[in-house]
CSV table of C-alpha atoms in Angstrom, one decimal:
chain,number,residue,atom,x,y,z
G,1,UNK,CA,120.2,105.8,152.9
G,2,UNK,CA,119.5,108.1,150.1
G,3,UNK,CA,116.3,106.8,148.6
G,4,UNK,CA,115.2,110.0,146.9
G,5,UNK,CA,118.4,110.3,144.9
G,6,UNK,CA,118.3,106.6,144.0
G,7,UNK,CA,114.7,106.9,142.8
G,8,UNK,CA,115.6,110.0,140.7
G,9,UNK,CA,118.4,108.1,139.0
G,10,UNK,CA,116.0,105.3,138.3
G,11,UNK,CA,113.5,107.7,136.8
G,12,UNK,CA,115.9,109.5,134.5
G,13,UNK,CA,118.4,106.9,133.5
G,14,UNK,CA,118.2,105.9,129.9
G,15,UNK,CA,118.5,102.2,131.0
G,16,UNK,CA,115.2,102.5,132.8
G,17,UNK,CA,113.5,103.5,129.6
G,18,UNK,CA,115.0,100.6,127.7
G,19,UNK,CA,114.1,98.2,130.5
G,20,UNK,CA,110.5,99.4,130.9
G,21,UNK,CA,109.9,99.2,127.1
G,22,UNK,CA,111.2,95.7,126.9
G,23,UNK,CA,109.2,94.7,129.9
G,24,UNK,CA,106.0,96.3,128.6
G,25,UNK,CA,106.5,94.4,125.3
G,26,UNK,CA,107.2,91.1,127.0
G,27,UNK,CA,104.1,91.4,129.1
G,28,UNK,CA,102.1,92.4,126.1
G,29,UNK,CA,103.3,89.3,124.1
G,30,UNK,CA,102.4,87.0,127.1
G,31,UNK,CA,99.0,88.6,127.3
G,32,UNK,CA,98.5,88.3,123.6
G,33,UNK,CA,99.3,84.5,123.8
G,34,UNK,CA,97.0,84.1,126.8
G,35,UNK,CA,94.2,85.7,124.7
G,36,UNK,CA,95.1,83.3,121.8
G,37,UNK,CA,96.1,86.2,119.6
G,38,UNK,CA,92.8,88.0,119.8
G,39,UNK,CA,93.1,91.2,117.7
G,40,UNK,CA,92.3,93.5,120.7
G,41,UNK,CA,95.3,92.0,122.6
G,42,UNK,CA,97.6,93.5,119.9
G,43,UNK,CA,101.1,93.8,121.4
G,44,UNK,CA,101.7,97.4,120.3
G,45,UNK,CA,98.4,98.5,121.8
G,46,UNK,CA,98.8,96.6,125.1
G,47,UNK,CA,102.5,97.5,125.3
G,48,UNK,CA,101.8,101.2,124.8
G,49,UNK,CA,99.0,101.1,127.5
G,50,UNK,CA,101.3,99.4,130.0
G,51,UNK,CA,104.1,101.9,129.3
G,52,UNK,CA,101.7,104.8,129.6
G,53,UNK,CA,100.5,103.4,132.9
G,54,UNK,CA,104.1,103.2,134.2
G,55,UNK,CA,104.9,106.7,133.0
G,56,UNK,CA,101.8,108.2,134.7
G,57,UNK,CA,102.3,106.1,137.9
G,58,UNK,CA,105.9,107.2,138.3
G,59,UNK,CA,105.4,110.8,137.1
G,60,UNK,CA,108.0,110.3,134.4
G,61,UNK,CA,107.8,112.8,131.5
G,62,UNK,CA,107.8,111.6,127.9
G,63,UNK,CA,111.0,113.5,127.4
G,64,UNK,CA,112.8,111.7,130.3
G,65,UNK,CA,111.5,108.4,129.1
G,66,UNK,CA,112.6,108.9,125.6
G,67,UNK,CA,116.3,109.2,126.6
G,68,UNK,CA,116.1,105.4,126.8
G,69,UNK,CA,113.0,104.9,124.5
G,70,UNK,CA,115.0,106.3,121.6
G,71,UNK,CA,117.5,103.5,121.8
G,72,UNK,CA,114.7,101.0,121.1
G,73,UNK,CA,113.1,103.2,118.5
G,74,UNK,CA,116.5,103.6,116.7
G,75,UNK,CA,116.2,99.9,115.6
G,76,UNK,CA,113.2,100.8,113.4
G,77,UNK,CA,115.6,101.9,110.7
G,78,UNK,CA,117.5,98.6,110.3
G,79,UNK,CA,114.2,96.7,110.8
G,80,UNK,CA,112.7,98.6,107.8
G,81,UNK,CA,115.7,97.7,105.7
G,82,UNK,CA,115.3,94.1,106.9
G,83,UNK,CA,111.9,93.9,105.2
G,84,UNK,CA,113.8,93.5,101.9
G,85,UNK,CA,114.6,89.9,102.9
G,86,UNK,CA,111.1,88.4,103.2
G,87,UNK,CA,110.1,90.5,100.2
G,88,UNK,CA,112.9,88.8,98.2
G,89,UNK,CA,111.6,85.5,99.4
G,90,UNK,CA,108.3,86.4,97.6
G,91,UNK,CA,110.0,87.5,94.4
G,92,UNK,CA,108.1,85.2,92.1
G,93,UNK,CA,104.7,86.2,93.5
G,94,UNK,CA,105.8,89.8,93.3
G,95,UNK,CA,106.8,89.5,89.7
G,96,UNK,CA,103.6,87.8,88.6
G,97,UNK,CA,101.5,90.5,90.3
G,98,UNK,CA,103.6,93.6,89.6
G,99,UNK,CA,100.9,95.4,87.5
G,100,UNK,CA,98.0,94.9,89.9
G,101,UNK,CA,100.2,95.8,92.9
G,102,UNK,CA,101.4,99.0,91.3
G,103,UNK,CA,97.8,100.1,90.4
G,104,UNK,CA,96.6,99.2,93.9
G,105,UNK,CA,99.3,101.0,95.7
G,106,UNK,CA,98.9,104.2,93.6
G,107,UNK,CA,95.1,104.1,94.2
G,108,UNK,CA,95.5,103.3,97.8
G,109,UNK,CA,97.8,106.3,98.3
G,110,UNK,CA,95.1,108.6,97.0
G,111,UNK,CA,92.4,106.9,99.1
G,112,UNK,CA,94.6,107.4,102.2
G,113,UNK,CA,95.0,111.1,101.6
G,114,UNK,CA,91.4,111.9,100.4
G,115,UNK,CA,89.6,109.8,103.0
G,116,UNK,CA,91.4,111.4,105.9
G,117,UNK,CA,91.2,115.0,104.7
G,118,UNK,CA,87.6,114.5,103.3
G,119,UNK,CA,86.2,113.2,106.6
G,120,UNK,CA,88.1,115.8,108.5
G,121,UNK,CA,86.8,118.6,106.3
G,122,UNK,CA,83.2,117.3,106.6
G,123,UNK,CA,83.6,117.5,110.4
G,124,UNK,CA,85.0,121.0,110.1
G,125,UNK,CA,88.4,120.4,111.6
G,126,UNK,CA,90.8,123.4,111.4
G,127,UNK,CA,93.0,123.7,108.3
G,128,UNK,CA,96.2,123.0,110.0
G,129,UNK,CA,94.8,119.7,111.4
G,130,UNK,CA,93.6,118.8,107.9
G,131,UNK,CA,97.1,119.4,106.5
G,132,UNK,CA,98.5,117.2,109.3
G,133,UNK,CA,96.0,114.5,108.4
G,134,UNK,CA,97.2,114.2,104.7
G,135,UNK,CA,100.0,111.8,105.8
G,136,UNK,CA,98.0,109.7,108.2
G,137,UNK,CA,98.6,106.4,106.2
G,138,UNK,CA,102.4,106.5,105.8
G,139,UNK,CA,105.3,105.6,108.0
G,140,UNK,CA,106.2,108.2,110.6
G,141,UNK,CA,109.4,109.7,109.1
G,142,UNK,CA,107.8,110.3,105.8
G,143,UNK,CA,104.6,111.7,107.4
G,144,UNK,CA,106.6,114.1,109.6
G,145,UNK,CA,108.8,115.5,106.8
G,146,UNK,CA,105.9,115.8,104.2
G,147,UNK,CA,103.6,117.4,106.8
G,148,UNK,CA,106.3,119.9,107.7
G,149,UNK,CA,106.8,120.8,104.1
G,150,UNK,CA,103.1,121.7,103.5
G,151,UNK,CA,102.6,123.7,106.7
G,152,UNK,CA,101.1,120.9,108.9
G,153,UNK,CA,102.2,120.1,112.4
G,154,UNK,CA,104.8,117.2,112.2
G,155,UNK,CA,104.2,116.0,115.8
G,156,UNK,CA,100.4,115.9,115.3
G,157,UNK,CA,101.0,114.0,112.0
G,158,UNK,CA,103.1,111.4,113.9
G,159,UNK,CA,100.3,111.0,116.4
G,160,UNK,CA,97.7,110.4,113.7
G,161,UNK,CA,100.0,107.9,112.0
G,162,UNK,CA,100.6,105.9,115.3
G,163,UNK,CA,96.9,106.0,116.4
G,164,UNK,CA,95.6,104.9,113.1
G,165,UNK,CA,98.3,102.3,112.7
G,166,UNK,CA,97.3,100.7,116.0
G,167,UNK,CA,93.6,100.8,115.0
G,168,UNK,CA,94.3,99.3,111.6
G,169,UNK,CA,96.4,96.6,113.1
G,170,UNK,CA,93.6,95.7,115.5
G,171,UNK,CA,90.7,95.6,112.9
G,172,UNK,CA,92.4,94.3,109.7
G,173,UNK,CA,92.0,90.6,110.3
G,174,UNK,CA,88.4,90.6,111.6
G,175,UNK,CA,87.5,93.1,108.8
G,176,UNK,CA,89.0,91.0,106.0
G,177,UNK,CA,87.6,87.7,107.4
G,178,UNK,CA,84.2,89.3,107.4
G,179,UNK,CA,84.6,90.2,103.7
G,180,UNK,CA,86.2,86.8,102.8
G,181,UNK,CA,89.5,88.5,101.7
G,182,UNK,CA,91.8,85.6,102.6
G,183,UNK,CA,94.7,86.1,100.1
G,184,UNK,CA,97.9,86.9,102.1
G,185,UNK,CA,99.1,89.2,99.4
G,186,UNK,CA,95.9,91.2,99.5
G,187,UNK,CA,95.9,91.3,103.3
G,188,UNK,CA,99.5,92.4,103.4
G,189,UNK,CA,99.3,95.0,100.7
G,190,UNK,CA,96.1,96.7,102.1
G,191,UNK,CA,97.6,96.7,105.6
G,192,UNK,CA,100.9,98.3,104.4
G,193,UNK,CA,99.0,101.0,102.6
G,194,UNK,CA,96.7,101.9,105.4
G,195,UNK,CA,98.5,101.0,108.6
G,196,UNK,CA,102.2,101.2,107.7
G,197,UNK,CA,104.7,99.6,110.1
G,198,UNK,CA,102.4,98.9,113.0
G,199,UNK,CA,100.1,97.0,110.6
G,200,UNK,CA,103.1,95.3,109.1
G,201,UNK,CA,104.2,94.0,112.5
G,202,UNK,CA,100.7,92.7,113.0
G,203,UNK,CA,100.4,90.8,109.7
G,204,UNK,CA,103.9,89.3,110.1
G,205,UNK,CA,102.4,87.4,113.0
G,206,UNK,CA,99.8,85.9,110.6
G,207,UNK,CA,102.1,85.1,107.7
G,208,UNK,CA,105.5,86.0,106.3
G,209,UNK,CA,104.1,86.6,102.9
G,210,UNK,CA,101.6,89.1,104.2
G,211,UNK,CA,104.3,90.8,106.2
G,212,UNK,CA,106.6,91.0,103.1
G,213,UNK,CA,103.9,92.6,101.0
G,214,UNK,CA,102.9,94.9,103.8
G,215,UNK,CA,106.5,96.2,104.0
G,216,UNK,CA,106.6,96.7,100.2
G,217,UNK,CA,103.2,98.5,100.2
G,218,UNK,CA,104.2,100.7,103.2
G,219,UNK,CA,107.4,101.8,101.4
G,220,UNK,CA,105.8,102.4,98.0
G,221,UNK,CA,102.8,104.2,99.5
G,222,UNK,CA,105.3,106.4,101.2
G,223,UNK,CA,106.6,107.4,97.8
G,224,UNK,CA,103.2,107.9,96.3
G,225,UNK,CA,102.0,110.0,99.3
G,226,UNK,CA,105.2,112.1,99.4
G,227,UNK,CA,104.7,112.9,95.7
G,228,UNK,CA,100.9,113.5,95.8
G,229,UNK,CA,100.5,115.5,99.0
G,230,UNK,CA,102.6,118.5,98.0
G,231,UNK,CA,100.6,118.6,94.7
G,232,UNK,CA,97.2,118.3,96.4
G,233,UNK,CA,97.8,120.4,99.5
G,234,UNK,CA,97.3,123.8,97.8
G,235,UNK,CA,93.6,122.8,97.3
G,236,UNK,CA,93.3,123.2,101.1
G,237,UNK,CA,94.6,126.7,101.2
S,1,UNK,CA,124.4,88.7,114.2
S,2,UNK,CA,127.2,91.1,113.5
S,3,UNK,CA,127.2,90.4,109.8
S,4,UNK,CA,123.4,90.9,109.7
S,5,UNK,CA,123.7,94.3,111.5
S,6,UNK,CA,126.5,95.3,109.1
S,7,UNK,CA,124.2,94.6,106.1
S,8,UNK,CA,121.2,96.4,107.6
S,9,UNK,CA,122.9,99.4,109.1
S,10,UNK,CA,125.1,99.7,106.1
S,11,UNK,CA,122.1,99.8,103.7
S,12,UNK,CA,120.3,102.2,106.0
S,13,UNK,CA,123.3,104.5,105.9
S,14,UNK,CA,123.5,104.2,102.1
S,15,UNK,CA,119.8,105.0,101.9
S,16,UNK,CA,120.2,108.1,104.2
S,17,UNK,CA,123.2,109.3,102.1
S,18,UNK,CA,121.4,109.0,98.8
S,19,UNK,CA,118.2,110.4,100.1
S,20,UNK,CA,120.0,113.5,101.4
S,21,UNK,CA,122.3,114.0,98.5
S,22,UNK,CA,119.4,114.1,96.0
S,23,UNK,CA,116.8,115.6,98.5
S,24,UNK,CA,114.5,112.6,97.8
S,25,UNK,CA,111.1,112.5,99.6
S,26,UNK,CA,112.0,108.9,100.8
S,27,UNK,CA,113.5,108.4,104.2
S,28,UNK,CA,116.8,106.5,104.4
S,29,UNK,CA,115.4,103.2,105.8
S,30,UNK,CA,112.8,102.9,103.0
S,31,UNK,CA,115.4,103.6,100.4
S,32,UNK,CA,117.7,101.2,102.1
S,33,UNK,CA,115.0,98.5,101.9
S,34,UNK,CA,114.6,99.0,98.2
S,35,UNK,CA,118.4,99.0,97.7
S,36,UNK,CA,118.8,95.8,99.7
S,37,UNK,CA,116.0,94.2,97.7
S,38,UNK,CA,117.7,95.1,94.5
S,39,UNK,CA,121.0,93.7,95.7
S,40,UNK,CA,119.4,90.4,96.8
S,41,UNK,CA,117.6,90.2,93.4
S,42,UNK,CA,121.0,90.7,91.6
S,43,UNK,CA,122.8,88.3,93.9
S,44,UNK,CA,120.0,85.8,93.5
S,45,UNK,CA,120.4,84.7,97.2
S,46,UNK,CA,120.2,85.8,100.8
S,47,UNK,CA,123.4,85.7,102.8
S,48,UNK,CA,123.3,82.9,105.5
S,49,UNK,CA,123.5,85.2,108.5
S,50,UNK,CA,120.5,87.3,107.3
S,51,UNK,CA,118.5,84.1,106.4
S,52,UNK,CA,118.9,83.1,110.0
S,53,UNK,CA,118.6,86.4,111.9
S,54,UNK,CA,116.2,88.6,109.9
S,55,UNK,CA,113.1,86.5,110.6
S,56,UNK,CA,114.0,86.5,114.3
S,57,UNK,CA,114.5,90.3,114.3
S,58,UNK,CA,111.3,91.0,112.4
S,59,UNK,CA,109.2,88.8,114.7
S,60,UNK,CA,109.7,91.5,117.3
S,61,UNK,CA,108.9,94.4,115.0
S,62,UNK,CA,106.0,95.4,117.4
S,63,UNK,CA,108.5,96.2,120.2
S,64,UNK,CA,110.0,99.0,118.1
S,65,UNK,CA,106.7,101.0,117.9
S,66,UNK,CA,106.0,101.1,121.6
S,67,UNK,CA,108.2,104.2,122.4
S,68,UNK,CA,106.4,106.2,119.7
S,69,UNK,CA,103.1,105.3,121.2
S,70,UNK,CA,104.1,106.9,124.5
S,71,UNK,CA,104.1,110.2,122.7
S,72,UNK,CA,100.4,110.3,123.3
S,73,UNK,CA,101.3,111.4,126.8
S,74,UNK,CA,103.0,114.5,125.5
S,75,UNK,CA,100.2,115.4,123.1
S,76,UNK,CA,97.2,114.2,125.0
S,77,UNK,CA,95.9,117.8,125.5
S,78,UNK,CA,96.1,118.6,121.8
S,79,UNK,CA,94.5,115.3,120.8
S,80,UNK,CA,91.7,115.7,123.5
S,81,UNK,CA,91.0,119.1,122.1
S,82,UNK,CA,89.7,117.7,118.8
S,83,UNK,CA,87.8,114.9,120.7
S,84,UNK,CA,85.3,112.7,118.8
S,85,UNK,CA,85.9,114.3,115.4
S,86,UNK,CA,89.4,113.0,115.4
S,87,UNK,CA,88.4,109.5,116.4
S,88,UNK,CA,85.8,109.5,113.6
S,89,UNK,CA,88.4,110.6,111.0
S,90,UNK,CA,91.0,108.1,112.0
S,91,UNK,CA,88.6,105.2,112.3
S,92,UNK,CA,86.8,105.9,109.0
S,93,UNK,CA,89.9,106.8,107.0
S,94,UNK,CA,91.9,103.8,108.2
S,95,UNK,CA,89.0,101.4,107.5
S,96,UNK,CA,88.4,102.8,104.0
S,97,UNK,CA,92.1,102.7,103.1
S,98,UNK,CA,92.3,99.1,104.2
S,99,UNK,CA,89.0,98.2,102.4
S,100,UNK,CA,89.1,99.9,99.0
S,101,UNK,CA,92.7,98.9,98.0
S,102,UNK,CA,92.1,95.4,99.3
S,103,UNK,CA,89.0,94.9,97.2
S,104,UNK,CA,90.7,96.5,94.1
S,105,UNK,CA,93.7,94.2,94.4
S,106,UNK,CA,91.5,91.1,94.8
S,107,UNK,CA,89.6,92.2,91.6
S,108,UNK,CA,92.7,92.9,89.6
S,109,UNK,CA,94.4,89.7,90.7
S,110,UNK,CA,91.3,87.6,89.7
S,111,UNK,CA,91.3,89.3,86.3
S,112,UNK,CA,95.1,88.9,85.9
S,113,UNK,CA,94.9,85.2,86.7
S,114,UNK,CA,92.0,84.7,84.4
S,115,UNK,CA,94.0,86.3,81.5
S,116,UNK,CA,97.1,84.3,82.3
S,117,UNK,CA,95.0,81.1,82.4
S,118,UNK,CA,93.3,81.9,79.0
């Protein structure tokens, strides 16, 4: 028997990465249901924790895991395109609220940049970290390319995006309940602006309308941020 | 399912192509979403296969973010190096960016409806 070789195949095969990701997600969804959808049992949060536990327990490196992980991640592109369908389903609401939505997303883009850089500056984080924080609120591919363009660290920006997306997805519902913000359009738009795709996935569980507006806000805030950040970044130099 | 994938991947590719040709700051998928939305609005309907499959596909959107989350493993030392400051920044900034636009939109919508009603 050649157990070592077999185990090594298991650890480095792309299929293992795909399988473990699907399994982590499945378990996270079951856990979320068992917790009756409690915000802290968010499937992205639990799924990532389960996956990290597996990687640490088996000594698999992130790079080896991603040979398979990337196959799952690749579906993010078509999924983003698919957000057009629920958005179209909300066309009449979108038309009626176009003005307020445009103002809110423009304003939200600015808040996203200034709040992250402002707090970071007050806490005296180094300049390169501040530059990497400018794109905290937008979807990963925009964050990485914009951050690179202004002299930030793209990988660090991606981490900020993912961590704050998970945090935003966890707190948005309790926070908005607390403040009596119950309109699905408001919930979705704010979530898309602050917590991009991970937040969008979260509010899709709550309502399709919220998910549709989250997708729209995520995309448009990406545009706003990609335009504003290169203009504002010289202020940090 | 095949038809749905042809639509989605096709629009993503179109998005990538346009984004790169004109060096736009938008990534291909986001541009693809806006293009597909424009197409559906012109067409005034959603193709049957997408009507059926897209909601099912999007109900598992969370799955697609799990691999990216594992990158924490690769960057844990960098992240740990900034410690509590980084947690404060991400928590405060995410909360503020949820809250302020949310309140603004609520206010604007209330005024908007009021004007439309008047």
